[in-house]
Coordinates of N, CA and C in Angstrom, one line a residue:
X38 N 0.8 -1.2 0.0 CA 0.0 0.0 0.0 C 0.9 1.3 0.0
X39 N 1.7 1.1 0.4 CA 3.1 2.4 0.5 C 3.3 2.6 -0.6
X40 N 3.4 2.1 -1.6 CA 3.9 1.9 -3.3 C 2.8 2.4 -3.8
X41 N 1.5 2.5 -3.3 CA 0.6 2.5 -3.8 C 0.5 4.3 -3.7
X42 N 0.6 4.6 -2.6 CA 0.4 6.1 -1.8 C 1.5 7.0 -2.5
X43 N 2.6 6.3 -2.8 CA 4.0 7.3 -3.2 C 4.3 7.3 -4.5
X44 N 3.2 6.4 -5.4 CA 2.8 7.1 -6.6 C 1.8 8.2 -6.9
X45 N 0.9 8.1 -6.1 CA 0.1 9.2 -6.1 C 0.5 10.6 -5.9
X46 N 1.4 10.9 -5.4 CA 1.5 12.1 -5.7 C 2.2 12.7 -7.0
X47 N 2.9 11.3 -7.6 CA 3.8 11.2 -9.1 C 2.3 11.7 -9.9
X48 N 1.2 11.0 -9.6 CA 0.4 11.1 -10.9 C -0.4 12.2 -10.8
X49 N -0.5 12.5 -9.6 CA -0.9 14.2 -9.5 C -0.3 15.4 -10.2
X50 N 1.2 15.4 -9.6 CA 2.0 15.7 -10.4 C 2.0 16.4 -11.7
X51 N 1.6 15.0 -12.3 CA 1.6 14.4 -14.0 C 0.5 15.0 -14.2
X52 N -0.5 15.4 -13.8 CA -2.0 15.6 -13.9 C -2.2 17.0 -14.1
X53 N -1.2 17.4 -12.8 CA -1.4 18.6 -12.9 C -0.3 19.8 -14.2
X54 N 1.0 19.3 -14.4 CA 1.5 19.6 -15.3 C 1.0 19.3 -16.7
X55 N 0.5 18.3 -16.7 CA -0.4 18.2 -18.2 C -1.5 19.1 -18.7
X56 N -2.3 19.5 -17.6 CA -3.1 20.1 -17.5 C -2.5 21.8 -17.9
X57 N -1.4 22.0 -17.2 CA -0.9 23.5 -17.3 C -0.3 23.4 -18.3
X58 N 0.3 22.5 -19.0 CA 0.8 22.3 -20.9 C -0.1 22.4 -21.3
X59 N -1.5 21.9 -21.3 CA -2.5 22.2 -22.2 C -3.4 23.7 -22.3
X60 N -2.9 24.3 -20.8 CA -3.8 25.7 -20.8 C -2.6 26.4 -21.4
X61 N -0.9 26.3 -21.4 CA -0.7 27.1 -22.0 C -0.8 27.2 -23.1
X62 N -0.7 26.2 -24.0 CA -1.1 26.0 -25.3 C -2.3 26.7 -26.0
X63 N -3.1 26.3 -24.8 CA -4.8 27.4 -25.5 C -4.1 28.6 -25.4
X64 N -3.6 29.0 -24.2 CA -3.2 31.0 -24.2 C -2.2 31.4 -25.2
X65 N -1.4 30.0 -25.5 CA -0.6 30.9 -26.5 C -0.9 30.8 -28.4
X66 N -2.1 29.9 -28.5 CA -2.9 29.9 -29.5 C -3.5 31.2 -29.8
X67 N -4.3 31.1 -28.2 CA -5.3 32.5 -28.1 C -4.5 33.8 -28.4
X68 N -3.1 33.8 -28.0 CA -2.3 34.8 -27.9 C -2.0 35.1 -29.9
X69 N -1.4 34.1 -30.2 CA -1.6 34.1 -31.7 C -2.5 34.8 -32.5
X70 N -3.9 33.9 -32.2 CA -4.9 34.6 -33.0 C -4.8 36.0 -33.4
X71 N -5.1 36.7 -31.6 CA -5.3 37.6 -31.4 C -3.9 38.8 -32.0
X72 N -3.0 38.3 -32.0 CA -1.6 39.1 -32.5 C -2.0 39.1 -34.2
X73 N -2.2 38.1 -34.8 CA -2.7 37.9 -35.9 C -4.0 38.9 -36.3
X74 N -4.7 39.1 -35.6 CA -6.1 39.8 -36.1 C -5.7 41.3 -36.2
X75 N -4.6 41.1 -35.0 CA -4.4 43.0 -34.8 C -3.7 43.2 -35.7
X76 N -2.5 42.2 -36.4 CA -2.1 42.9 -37.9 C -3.3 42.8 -38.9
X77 N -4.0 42.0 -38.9 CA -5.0 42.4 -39.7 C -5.5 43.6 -39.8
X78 N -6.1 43.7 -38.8 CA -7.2 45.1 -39.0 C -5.7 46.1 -39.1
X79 N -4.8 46.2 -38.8 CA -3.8 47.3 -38.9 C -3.3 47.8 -40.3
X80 N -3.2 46.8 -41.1 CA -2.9 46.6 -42.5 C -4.1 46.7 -43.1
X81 N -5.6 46.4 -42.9 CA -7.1 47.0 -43.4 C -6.9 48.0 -43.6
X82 N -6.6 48.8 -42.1 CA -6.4 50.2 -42.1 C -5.6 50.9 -42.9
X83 N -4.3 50.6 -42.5 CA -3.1 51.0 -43.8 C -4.1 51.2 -45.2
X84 N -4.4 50.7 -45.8 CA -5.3 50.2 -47.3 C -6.2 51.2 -47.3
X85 N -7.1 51.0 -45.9 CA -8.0 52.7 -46.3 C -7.2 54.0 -46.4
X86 N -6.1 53.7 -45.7 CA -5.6 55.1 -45.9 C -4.9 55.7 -46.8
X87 N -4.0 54.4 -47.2 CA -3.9 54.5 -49.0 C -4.8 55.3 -50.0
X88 N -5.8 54.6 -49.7 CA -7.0 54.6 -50.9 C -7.0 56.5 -50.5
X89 N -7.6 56.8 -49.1 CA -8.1 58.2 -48.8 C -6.7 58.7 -48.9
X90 N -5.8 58.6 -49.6 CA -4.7 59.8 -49.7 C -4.6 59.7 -51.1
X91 N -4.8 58.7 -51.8 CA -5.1 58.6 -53.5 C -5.9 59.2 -54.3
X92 N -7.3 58.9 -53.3 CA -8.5 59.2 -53.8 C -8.8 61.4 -53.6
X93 N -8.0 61.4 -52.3 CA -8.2 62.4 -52.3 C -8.0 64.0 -53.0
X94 N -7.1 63.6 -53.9 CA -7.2 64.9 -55.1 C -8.0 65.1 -56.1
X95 N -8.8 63.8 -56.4 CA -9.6 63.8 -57.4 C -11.4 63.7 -56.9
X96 N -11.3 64.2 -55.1 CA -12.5 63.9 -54.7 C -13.7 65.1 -55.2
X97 N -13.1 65.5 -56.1 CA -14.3 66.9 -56.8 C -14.2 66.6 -57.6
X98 N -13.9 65.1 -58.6 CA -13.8 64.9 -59.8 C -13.4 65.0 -61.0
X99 N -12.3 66.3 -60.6 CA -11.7 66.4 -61.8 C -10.5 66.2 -61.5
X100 N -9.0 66.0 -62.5 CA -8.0 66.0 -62.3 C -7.0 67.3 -62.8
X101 N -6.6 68.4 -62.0 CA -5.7 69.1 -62.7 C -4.1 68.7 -62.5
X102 N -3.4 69.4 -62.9 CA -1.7 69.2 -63.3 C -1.5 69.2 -62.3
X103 N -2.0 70.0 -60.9 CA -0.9 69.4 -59.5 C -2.1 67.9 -59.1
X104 N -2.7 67.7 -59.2 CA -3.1 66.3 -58.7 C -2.6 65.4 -59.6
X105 N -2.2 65.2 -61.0 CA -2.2 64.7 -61.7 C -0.5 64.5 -61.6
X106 N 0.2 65.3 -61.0 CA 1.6 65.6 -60.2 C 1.5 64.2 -59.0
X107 N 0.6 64.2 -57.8 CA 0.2 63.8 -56.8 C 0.1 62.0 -57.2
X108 N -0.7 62.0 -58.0 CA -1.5 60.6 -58.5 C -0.1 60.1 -59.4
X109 N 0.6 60.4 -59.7 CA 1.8 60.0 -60.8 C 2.8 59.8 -59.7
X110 N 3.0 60.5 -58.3 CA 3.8 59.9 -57.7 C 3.6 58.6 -56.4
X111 N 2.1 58.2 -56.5 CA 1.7 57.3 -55.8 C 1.3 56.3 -56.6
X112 N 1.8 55.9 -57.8 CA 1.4 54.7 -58.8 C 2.2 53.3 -58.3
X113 N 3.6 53.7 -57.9 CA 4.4 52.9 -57.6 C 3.9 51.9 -55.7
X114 N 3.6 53.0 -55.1 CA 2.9 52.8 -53.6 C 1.0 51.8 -54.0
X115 N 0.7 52.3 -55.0 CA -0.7 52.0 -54.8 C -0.6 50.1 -55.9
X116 N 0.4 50.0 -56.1 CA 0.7 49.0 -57.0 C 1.0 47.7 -55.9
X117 N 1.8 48.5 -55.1 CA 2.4 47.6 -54.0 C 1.6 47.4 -52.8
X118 N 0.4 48.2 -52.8 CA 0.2 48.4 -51.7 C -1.3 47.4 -51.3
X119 N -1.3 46.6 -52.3 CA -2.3 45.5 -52.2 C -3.9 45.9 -52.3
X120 N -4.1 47.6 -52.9 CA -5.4 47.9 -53.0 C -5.9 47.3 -54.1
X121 N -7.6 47.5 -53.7 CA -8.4 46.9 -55.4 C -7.8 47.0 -56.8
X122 N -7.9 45.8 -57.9 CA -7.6 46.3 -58.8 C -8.0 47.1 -59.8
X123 N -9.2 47.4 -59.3 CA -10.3 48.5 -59.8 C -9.3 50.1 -59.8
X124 N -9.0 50.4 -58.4 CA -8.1 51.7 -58.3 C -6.4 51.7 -59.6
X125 N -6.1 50.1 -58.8 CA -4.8 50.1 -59.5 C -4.7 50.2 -60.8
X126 N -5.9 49.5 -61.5 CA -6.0 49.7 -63.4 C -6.5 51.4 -63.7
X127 N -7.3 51.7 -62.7 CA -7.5 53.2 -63.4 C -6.6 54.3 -63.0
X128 N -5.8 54.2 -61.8 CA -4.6 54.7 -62.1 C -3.8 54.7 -63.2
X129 N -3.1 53.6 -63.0 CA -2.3 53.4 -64.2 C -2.8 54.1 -65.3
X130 N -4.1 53.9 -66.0 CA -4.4 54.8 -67.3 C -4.4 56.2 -66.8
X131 N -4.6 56.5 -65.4 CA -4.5 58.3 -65.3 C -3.1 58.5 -65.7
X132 N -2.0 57.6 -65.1 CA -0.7 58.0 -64.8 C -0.2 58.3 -66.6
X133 N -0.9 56.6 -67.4 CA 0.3 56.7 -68.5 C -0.8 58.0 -69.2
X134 N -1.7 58.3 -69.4 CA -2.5 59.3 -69.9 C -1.6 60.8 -69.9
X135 N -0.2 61.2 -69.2 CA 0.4 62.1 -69.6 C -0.6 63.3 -69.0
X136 N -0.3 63.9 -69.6 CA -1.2 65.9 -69.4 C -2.7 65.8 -69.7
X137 N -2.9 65.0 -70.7 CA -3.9 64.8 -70.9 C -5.1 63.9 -70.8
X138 N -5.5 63.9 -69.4 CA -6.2 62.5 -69.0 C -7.6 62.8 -69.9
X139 N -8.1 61.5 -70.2 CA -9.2 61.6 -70.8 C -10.7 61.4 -70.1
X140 N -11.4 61.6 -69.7 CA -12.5 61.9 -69.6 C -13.2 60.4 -68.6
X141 N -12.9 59.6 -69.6 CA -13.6 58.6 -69.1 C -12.6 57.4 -68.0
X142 N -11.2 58.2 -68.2 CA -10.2 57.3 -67.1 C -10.4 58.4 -66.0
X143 N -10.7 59.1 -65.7 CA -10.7 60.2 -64.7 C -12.2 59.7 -64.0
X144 N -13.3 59.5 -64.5 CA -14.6 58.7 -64.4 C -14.0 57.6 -63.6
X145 N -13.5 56.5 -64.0 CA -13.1 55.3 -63.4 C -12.6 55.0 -62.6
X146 N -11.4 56.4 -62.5 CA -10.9 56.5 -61.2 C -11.6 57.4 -59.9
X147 N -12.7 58.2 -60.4 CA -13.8 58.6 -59.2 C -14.5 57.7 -59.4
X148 N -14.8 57.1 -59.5 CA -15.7 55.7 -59.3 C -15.1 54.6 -58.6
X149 N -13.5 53.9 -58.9 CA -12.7 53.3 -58.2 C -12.9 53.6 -56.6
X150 N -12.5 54.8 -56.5 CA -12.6 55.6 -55.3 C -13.7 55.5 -54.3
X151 N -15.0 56.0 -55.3 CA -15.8 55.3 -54.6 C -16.6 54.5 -54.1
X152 N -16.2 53.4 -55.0 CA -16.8 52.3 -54.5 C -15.2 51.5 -53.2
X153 N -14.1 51.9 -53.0 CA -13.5 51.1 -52.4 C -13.5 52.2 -50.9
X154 N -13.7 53.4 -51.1 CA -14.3 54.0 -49.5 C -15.3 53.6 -49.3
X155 N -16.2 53.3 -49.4 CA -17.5 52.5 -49.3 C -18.1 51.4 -49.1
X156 N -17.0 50.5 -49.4 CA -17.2 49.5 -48.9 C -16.4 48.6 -48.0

């Protein structure tokens, strides 16, 4: 019965250490998740702010030579920057469009805009 008693505290022990390997394991899963979600939304964020510093010279619609300045030096950032490819193709045609943007890429890109603040 002595053999019997002076294992018991071994398997308690055992019981109880297993037990605290398995809670830390949840906390440090939990801990993951949660580290994970906060780059998420942080990088979300980043992307709206992208978009609202892009979008923002052309938010009355039209494009003149200093916005058109502005939007030509954020082609490279908005390429990389993992936004819609809605923004990114109608950039691009504002960018290569030179002095002269046309009408209906200036359209696409206030529309780009606003459909990716919006949603």
């Amino acid at each position: 019965m002595r053999i019997l008693h002076a294992k018991t505290p071994v398997f308690a022990a055992a019981a109880v250490l297993l037990v605290s390997l398995t809670g830390c394991a949840g906390i440090a899963d939990t801990a993951s998740s949660a580290a994970s979600s906060a780059a998420s939304q942080v990088a979300d964020g980043a992307k709206k702010e992208l978009i609202k510093t892009v979008c923002s010279p052309i938010k009355d619609g039209t494009i003149n030579a200093g916005d058109l300045k502005v939007l030509n030096s954020m082609v490279d950032a908005v390429r990389n920057g993992g936004l819609p490819k809605e923004i990114v193709s109608a950039l691009d045609d504002v960018a290569a469009a030179g002095d002269n943007v046309p009408a209906d890429a200036q359209a696409r890109l206030v529309t780009a805009c606003d459909n990716a603040l919006n949603s």
